[in-house]
């Protein structure tokens, strides 16, 4: 899954010596974003394979968290 690869990239970036604090904070959010995307995708696949909507609430909750992190990451662009 590409999100796991992305998380590894962020982890390697954090290993850069003397990385500014601002970038460390941004990378922490990116790592959380990757974790949430992994959870989100796994739940969607599970819901489809089980042909159920039992995970809909959890999928929505994770989607809300994803959007919150995206909003926070947008602040770094300003």
Coordinates of C-alpha atoms in Angstrom, one line a residue, residues 40-76:
X40 CA -9.6 4.5 6.2
X41 CA -8.7 2.4 3.2
X42 CA -8.6 -0.9 5.2
X43 CA -12.1 -0.2 6.6
X44 CA -13.5 0.6 3.2
X45 CA -12.0 -2.6 1.8
X46 CA -13.4 -4.6 4.8
X47 CA -16.9 -3.0 4.4
X48 CA -17.0 -3.8 0.7
X49 CA -15.7 -7.4 1.2
X50 CA -18.2 -8.0 4.0
X51 CA -20.9 -6.2 2.1
X52 CA -21.9 -4.2 5.1
X53 CA -22.3 -0.6 6.3
X54 CA -21.4 -1.5 9.9
X55 CA -18.2 0.5 9.5
X56 CA -19.8 3.6 8.1
X57 CA -19.6 5.6 11.4
X58 CA -15.9 4.7 11.9
X59 CA -15.1 5.6 8.2
X60 CA -16.9 8.9 8.7
X61 CA -15.0 9.6 11.9
X62 CA -11.6 8.9 10.3
X63 CA -12.6 11.0 7.3
X64 CA -13.3 13.9 9.6
X65 CA -9.9 13.5 11.2
X66 CA -8.2 13.3 7.8
X67 CA -9.9 16.6 6.8
X68 CA -8.8 18.2 10.1
X69 CA -5.2 17.3 9.4
X70 CA -5.4 18.5 5.8
X71 CA -6.7 21.9 7.1
X72 CA -3.8 22.0 9.5
X73 CA -1.3 21.2 6.8
X74 CA -2.7 24.0 4.6
X75 CA -1.6 26.4 7.3
X76 CA 2.0 25.5 6.6

